[in-house]
mmCIF file of C-alpha atoms in Angstrom:
data_model
loop_
_atom_site.group_PDB
_atom_site.id
_atom_site.type_symbol
_atom_site.label_atom_id
_atom_site.label_comp_id
_atom_site.label_asym_id
_atom_site.label_seq_id
_atom_site.Cartn_x
_atom_site.Cartn_y
_atom_site.Cartn_z
ATOM 1 C CA GLY A 1 0.477 19.802 -6.047
ATOM 2 C CA ALA A 2 -2.502 18.279 -4.309
ATOM 3 C CA GLY A 3 -2.210 14.672 -3.273
ATOM 4 C CA VAL A 4 -4.833 11.986 -2.911
ATOM 5 C CA SER A 5 -7.576 13.010 -0.531
ATOM 6 C CA GLN A 6 -10.119 10.873 1.256
ATOM 7 C CA SER A 7 -13.226 11.706 3.197
ATOM 8 C CA PRO A 8 -14.314 11.343 5.856
ATOM 9 C CA SER A 9 -11.133 10.807 7.824
ATOM 10 C CA ASN A 10 -13.090 8.957 10.488
ATOM 11 C CA LYS A 11 -16.481 7.284 10.354
ATOM 12 C CA VAL A 12 -18.337 5.589 13.165
ATOM 13 C CA THR A 13 -21.464 3.720 12.176
ATOM 14 C CA GLU A 14 -23.874 1.250 13.671
ATOM 15 C CA LYS A 15 -23.937 -2.338 12.540
ATOM 16 C CA GLY A 16 -26.319 -2.776 9.642
ATOM 17 C CA LYS A 17 -26.019 0.757 8.307
ATOM 18 C CA ASP A 18 -24.613 1.632 4.887
ATOM 19 C CA VAL A 19 -21.529 3.818 4.509
ATOM 20 C CA GLU A 20 -19.900 5.660 1.631
ATOM 21 C CA LEU A 21 -16.216 6.486 1.524
ATOM 22 C CA ARG A 22 -14.857 8.969 -0.972
ATOM 23 C CA CYS A 23 -11.523 9.217 -2.753
ATOM 24 C CA ASP A 24 -10.225 12.116 -4.837
ATOM 25 C CA PRO A 25 -7.189 10.952 -6.808
ATOM 26 C CA ILE A 26 -4.380 13.104 -8.108
ATOM 27 C CA SER A 27 -5.507 14.956 -11.220
ATOM 28 C CA GLY A 28 -4.537 13.117 -14.369
ATOM 29 C CA HIS A 29 -3.939 9.765 -12.692
ATOM 30 C CA THR A 30 -5.794 7.120 -14.634
ATOM 31 C CA ALA A 31 -5.474 4.265 -12.150
ATOM 32 C CA LEU A 32 -7.230 4.166 -8.772
ATOM 33 C CA TYR A 33 -7.060 1.493 -6.084
ATOM 34 C CA TRP A 34 -8.892 0.731 -2.872
ATOM 35 C CA TYR A 35 -7.279 -1.239 -0.055
ATOM 36 C CA ARG A 36 -8.328 -2.255 3.433
ATOM 37 C CA GLN A 37 -5.942 -2.326 6.364
ATOM 38 C CA SER A 38 -7.102 -3.987 9.532
ATOM 39 C CA LEU A 39 -5.398 -3.290 12.858
ATOM 40 C CA GLY A 40 -1.807 -4.502 12.737
ATOM 41 C CA GLN A 41 -2.258 -6.104 9.328
ATOM 42 C CA GLY A 42 -0.934 -5.524 5.855
ATOM 43 C CA LEU A 43 -2.908 -4.116 2.980
ATOM 44 C CA GLU A 44 -5.759 -6.107 1.492
ATOM 45 C CA PHE A 45 -6.536 -5.251 -2.134
ATOM 46 C CA LEU A 46 -10.202 -4.510 -2.777
ATOM 47 C CA ILE A 47 -10.716 -3.042 -6.244
ATOM 48 C CA TYR A 48 -8.830 -1.355 -9.081
ATOM 49 C CA PHE A 49 -9.988 1.079 -11.759
ATOM 50 C CA GLN A 50 -7.992 1.848 -14.897
ATOM 51 C CA GLY A 51 -9.328 4.494 -17.247
ATOM 52 C CA ASN A 52 -12.564 3.406 -18.888
ATOM 53 C CA SER A 53 -11.854 -0.303 -18.532
ATOM 54 C CA ALA A 54 -14.027 -2.562 -16.427
ATOM 55 C CA PRO A 55 -12.759 -2.499 -12.842
ATOM 56 C CA ASP A 56 -10.910 -5.393 -11.284
ATOM 57 C CA LYS A 57 -13.223 -6.354 -8.431
ATOM 58 C CA SER A 58 -11.418 -9.530 -7.506
ATOM 59 C CA GLY A 59 -10.542 -8.336 -4.004
ATOM 60 C CA LEU A 60 -13.980 -7.326 -2.809
ATOM 61 C CA PRO A 61 -14.733 -9.566 0.203
ATOM 62 C CA SER A 62 -18.497 -9.825 -0.305
ATOM 63 C CA ASP A 63 -21.367 -8.464 -2.345
ATOM 64 C CA ARG A 64 -21.964 -5.898 0.389
ATOM 65 C CA PHE A 65 -18.968 -4.030 -1.009
ATOM 66 C CA SER A 66 -19.129 -2.008 -4.217
ATOM 67 C CA ALA A 67 -17.284 0.891 -5.757
ATOM 68 C CA GLU A 68 -17.682 3.240 -8.626
ATOM 69 C CA ARG A 69 -15.578 5.849 -10.286
ATOM 70 C CA THR A 70 -17.365 8.703 -11.964
ATOM 71 C CA GLY A 71 -15.864 10.536 -14.904
ATOM 72 C CA GLY A 72 -12.579 8.757 -14.448
ATOM 73 C CA SER A 73 -11.832 10.776 -11.347
ATOM 74 C CA VAL A 74 -13.577 10.618 -7.961
ATOM 75 C CA SER A 75 -14.348 7.183 -6.558
ATOM 76 C CA THR A 76 -16.812 6.065 -3.927
ATOM 77 C CA LEU A 77 -16.560 2.826 -1.977
ATOM 78 C CA THR A 78 -19.894 1.711 -0.550
ATOM 79 C CA ILE A 79 -20.347 -0.856 2.174
ATOM 80 C CA GLN A 80 -23.907 -2.008 2.713
ATOM 81 C CA ARG A 81 -25.254 -3.516 5.936
ATOM 82 C CA THR A 82 -21.956 -2.957 7.729
ATOM 83 C CA GLN A 83 -20.624 -5.619 10.064
ATOM 84 C CA GLN A 84 -18.139 -5.283 12.900
ATOM 85 C CA GLU A 85 -15.499 -7.102 10.886
ATOM 86 C CA ASP A 86 -15.657 -4.254 8.362
ATOM 87 C CA SER A 87 -13.924 -2.012 10.911
ATOM 88 C CA ALA A 88 -10.597 -1.044 9.374
ATOM 89 C CA VAL A 89 -8.730 1.769 7.668
ATOM 90 C CA TYR A 90 -9.711 2.073 4.031
ATOM 91 C CA LEU A 91 -6.921 3.414 1.862
ATOM 92 C CA CYS A 92 -7.174 4.828 -1.625
ATOM 93 C CA ALA A 93 -4.260 5.188 -4.017
ATOM 94 C CA SER A 94 -3.854 6.576 -7.504
ATOM 95 C CA SER A 95 -1.210 6.015 -10.126
ATOM 96 C CA PRO A 96 -0.306 7.793 -13.367
ATOM 97 C CA ARG A 97 -0.257 4.501 -15.240
ATOM 98 C CA LEU A 98 2.855 5.249 -17.205
ATOM 99 C CA ALA A 99 4.958 2.417 -18.574
ATOM 100 C CA GLY A 100 5.999 -0.087 -15.936
ATOM 101 C CA GLY A 101 7.403 1.064 -12.648
ATOM 102 C CA ASN A 102 4.776 3.633 -11.836
ATOM 103 C CA GLU A 103 4.266 3.945 -8.127
ATOM 104 C CA GLN A 104 1.097 4.466 -6.183
ATOM 105 C CA TYR A 105 0.279 7.626 -4.282
ATOM 106 C CA PHE A 106 -1.772 6.990 -1.165
ATOM 107 C CA GLY A 107 -4.365 9.046 0.591
ATOM 108 C CA PRO A 108 -4.459 9.359 4.397
ATOM 109 C CA GLY A 109 -7.227 6.796 4.696
ATOM 110 C CA THR A 110 -10.671 6.612 6.244
ATOM 111 C CA ARG A 111 -10.883 4.902 9.616
ATOM 112 C CA LEU A 112 -14.179 3.031 9.773
ATOM 113 C CA THR A 113 -15.516 1.809 13.102
ATOM 114 C CA VAL A 114 -18.642 -0.323 13.149
ATOM 115 C CA THR A 115 -20.267 -0.513 16.581
ATOM 116 C CA ALA B 1 2.201 -15.183 -9.930
ATOM 117 C CA GLN B 2 3.859 -12.404 -8.040
ATOM 118 C CA SER B 3 4.322 -12.307 -4.298
ATOM 119 C CA VAL B 4 6.422 -10.673 -1.632
ATOM 120 C CA THR B 5 7.694 -12.081 1.642
ATOM 121 C CA GLN B 6 8.924 -9.803 4.376
ATOM 122 C CA LEU B 7 11.014 -12.045 6.539
ATOM 123 C CA ASP B 8 10.671 -10.152 9.808
ATOM 124 C CA SER B 9 7.407 -8.901 11.224
ATOM 125 C CA HIS B 10 9.263 -6.798 13.761
ATOM 126 C CA VAL B 11 12.785 -5.343 13.894
ATOM 127 C CA SER B 12 14.263 -3.443 16.794
ATOM 128 C CA VAL B 13 17.489 -1.412 16.534
ATOM 129 C CA SER B 14 19.294 1.125 18.645
ATOM 130 C CA GLU B 15 19.475 4.699 17.478
ATOM 131 C CA GLY B 16 22.590 5.236 15.359
ATOM 132 C CA THR B 17 22.969 1.579 14.383
ATOM 133 C CA PRO B 18 22.296 0.114 10.922
ATOM 134 C CA VAL B 19 18.855 -0.929 9.769
ATOM 135 C CA LEU B 20 18.157 -4.017 7.642
ATOM 136 C CA LEU B 21 14.616 -4.896 6.603
ATOM 137 C CA ARG B 22 14.437 -8.026 4.484
ATOM 138 C CA CYS B 23 12.226 -8.656 1.488
ATOM 139 C CA ASN B 24 12.131 -11.562 -0.945
ATOM 140 C CA TYR B 25 9.971 -11.549 -4.031
ATOM 141 C CA SER B 26 8.600 -14.064 -6.448
ATOM 142 C CA SER B 27 8.067 -13.051 -10.043
ATOM 143 C CA SER B 28 8.165 -14.731 -13.421
ATOM 144 C CA TYR B 29 9.487 -11.636 -15.173
ATOM 145 C CA SER B 30 11.632 -8.625 -14.403
ATOM 146 C CA PRO B 31 9.687 -6.965 -11.614
ATOM 147 C CA SER B 32 9.210 -3.447 -10.391
ATOM 148 C CA LEU B 33 9.788 -3.279 -6.658
ATOM 149 C CA PHE B 34 8.944 -0.642 -4.095
ATOM 150 C CA TRP B 35 9.381 0.141 -0.435
ATOM 151 C CA TYR B 36 6.746 2.206 1.354
ATOM 152 C CA VAL B 37 6.767 3.566 4.892
ATOM 153 C CA GLN B 38 3.730 4.145 7.064
ATOM 154 C CA HIS B 39 4.056 6.234 10.205
ATOM 155 C CA PRO B 40 1.394 5.805 12.895
ATOM 156 C CA ASN B 41 -2.004 7.076 11.772
ATOM 157 C CA LYS B 42 -0.565 8.235 8.460
ATOM 158 C CA GLY B 43 -0.889 7.132 4.849
ATOM 159 C CA LEU B 44 1.786 5.222 2.969
ATOM 160 C CA GLN B 45 4.734 7.151 1.561
ATOM 161 C CA LEU B 46 7.053 5.903 -1.167
ATOM 162 C CA LEU B 47 10.632 5.432 0.052
ATOM 163 C CA LEU B 48 12.179 4.145 -3.160
ATOM 164 C CA LYS B 49 11.534 2.039 -6.230
ATOM 165 C CA TYR B 50 13.427 -0.290 -8.557
ATOM 166 C CA THR B 51 12.458 -0.394 -12.220
ATOM 167 C CA SER B 52 15.262 -2.330 -13.959
ATOM 168 C CA ALA B 53 17.760 0.497 -14.001
ATOM 169 C CA ALA B 54 20.551 0.603 -11.396
ATOM 170 C CA THR B 55 20.349 -2.306 -8.978
ATOM 171 C CA LEU B 56 21.251 -0.112 -6.004
ATOM 172 C CA VAL B 57 18.432 2.311 -5.446
ATOM 173 C CA LYS B 58 18.646 5.319 -3.190
ATOM 174 C CA GLY B 59 15.538 6.691 -1.577
ATOM 175 C CA ILE B 60 14.456 9.357 0.821
ATOM 176 C CA ASN B 61 15.654 9.786 4.398
ATOM 177 C CA GLY B 62 18.923 7.956 3.780
ATOM 178 C CA PHE B 63 17.361 4.614 2.886
ATOM 179 C CA GLU B 64 18.554 2.447 0.039
ATOM 180 C CA ALA B 65 17.809 -0.990 -1.339
ATOM 181 C CA GLU B 66 19.668 -3.401 -3.566
ATOM 182 C CA PHE B 67 17.967 -5.553 -6.160
ATOM 183 C CA LYS B 68 19.600 -8.996 -6.276
ATOM 184 C CA LYS B 69 18.076 -11.140 -8.982
ATOM 185 C CA SER B 70 20.071 -14.237 -8.064
ATOM 186 C CA GLU B 71 18.708 -14.085 -4.533
ATOM 187 C CA THR B 72 15.276 -12.662 -5.485
ATOM 188 C CA SER B 73 15.773 -10.107 -2.757
ATOM 189 C CA PHE B 74 15.216 -6.396 -2.331
ATOM 190 C CA HIS B 75 16.362 -5.636 1.200
ATOM 191 C CA LEU B 76 16.040 -2.141 2.634
ATOM 192 C CA THR B 77 18.968 -0.655 4.524
ATOM 193 C CA LYS B 78 20.019 2.506 6.283
ATOM 194 C CA PRO B 79 23.456 3.072 7.814
ATOM 195 C CA SER B 80 22.278 4.817 10.954
ATOM 196 C CA ALA B 81 18.799 4.635 12.434
ATOM 197 C CA HIS B 82 17.017 7.739 13.647
ATOM 198 C CA MET B 83 14.176 7.870 16.110
ATOM 199 C CA SER B 84 11.932 9.232 13.356
ATOM 200 C CA ASP B 85 12.443 6.007 11.358
ATOM 201 C CA ALA B 86 10.165 4.114 13.724
ATOM 202 C CA ALA B 87 7.284 3.044 11.488
ATOM 203 C CA GLU B 88 5.791 0.195 9.480
ATOM 204 C CA TYR B 89 7.573 -0.680 6.241
ATOM 205 C CA PHE B 90 6.014 -2.468 3.280
ATOM 206 C CA CYS B 91 7.773 -4.163 0.384
ATOM 207 C CA VAL B 92 5.711 -4.217 -2.825
ATOM 208 C CA VAL B 93 6.047 -5.871 -6.237
ATOM 209 C CA SER B 94 4.015 -4.948 -9.284
ATOM 210 C CA ASP B 95 2.805 -7.313 -11.979
ATOM 211 C CA TRP B 96 3.938 -7.376 -15.590
ATOM 212 C CA SER B 97 1.472 -4.725 -16.643
ATOM 213 C CA GLY B 98 2.360 -2.381 -13.825
ATOM 214 C CA ASN B 99 -1.335 -2.336 -12.929
ATOM 215 C CA GLN B 100 -1.529 -4.589 -9.915
ATOM 216 C CA PHE B 101 0.545 -4.343 -6.772
ATOM 217 C CA TYR B 102 1.295 -7.073 -4.247
ATOM 218 C CA PHE B 103 2.118 -6.013 -0.703
ATOM 219 C CA GLY B 104 4.153 -7.790 1.915
ATOM 220 C CA THR B 105 2.690 -8.125 5.384
ATOM 221 C CA GLY B 106 4.897 -5.345 6.698
ATOM 222 C CA THR B 107 7.811 -4.968 9.098
ATOM 223 C CA SER B 108 7.430 -2.847 12.187
ATOM 224 C CA LEU B 109 10.640 -0.989 12.978
ATOM 225 C CA THR B 110 11.319 0.118 16.534
ATOM 226 C CA VAL B 111 14.221 2.457 17.269
ATOM 227 C CA ILE B 112 15.548 2.366 20.811
ATOM 228 C CA PRO B 113 17.069 5.569 22.153
#
């Protein structure tokens, strides 16, 4: 079946502009995660959605970052007033949220370049 | 708190020789553990997972990992490296709820022809 999709695959933006990154999770997956991966680095957790519960925003690096998930499916990550240090690959993952041991399924990522 | 330590940031092996990527975890309960692989410019793909069943877990592409509670380790192995194994590998532990995942910093595997 269809996997996690993300759009755009690449985004180049000027410093100070706002950007929106989109994630379409696997149908039926109740959990959705956003991560950031800077060049040569591991994954940095940003935010987590689980069903209708309030999201876990503990990883968002600043108030310029926000995310929403509409109808328990598609999610949008918004970065306002982008800075050069925001340049990274933004990865989305979904999970079926079964009993413990459920793995994450990752999208291909959006490569964001802030000039 | 849960955490993962990948002991080697970079491993280099010759084609056809064994691969060992080391991972130690910290967890106050029986964890779920995962290994993911990331090929250049690709997303992360699940290699294998441990969820308190058999301690020796077999994954895709000939990889396997052994959960050792006494050593708090979950090392990834493969008997014979292939050129296509060159990638970044991440060890991951999930929290008690299975909701939150903690990633290691990754190990870059180079395979020398």
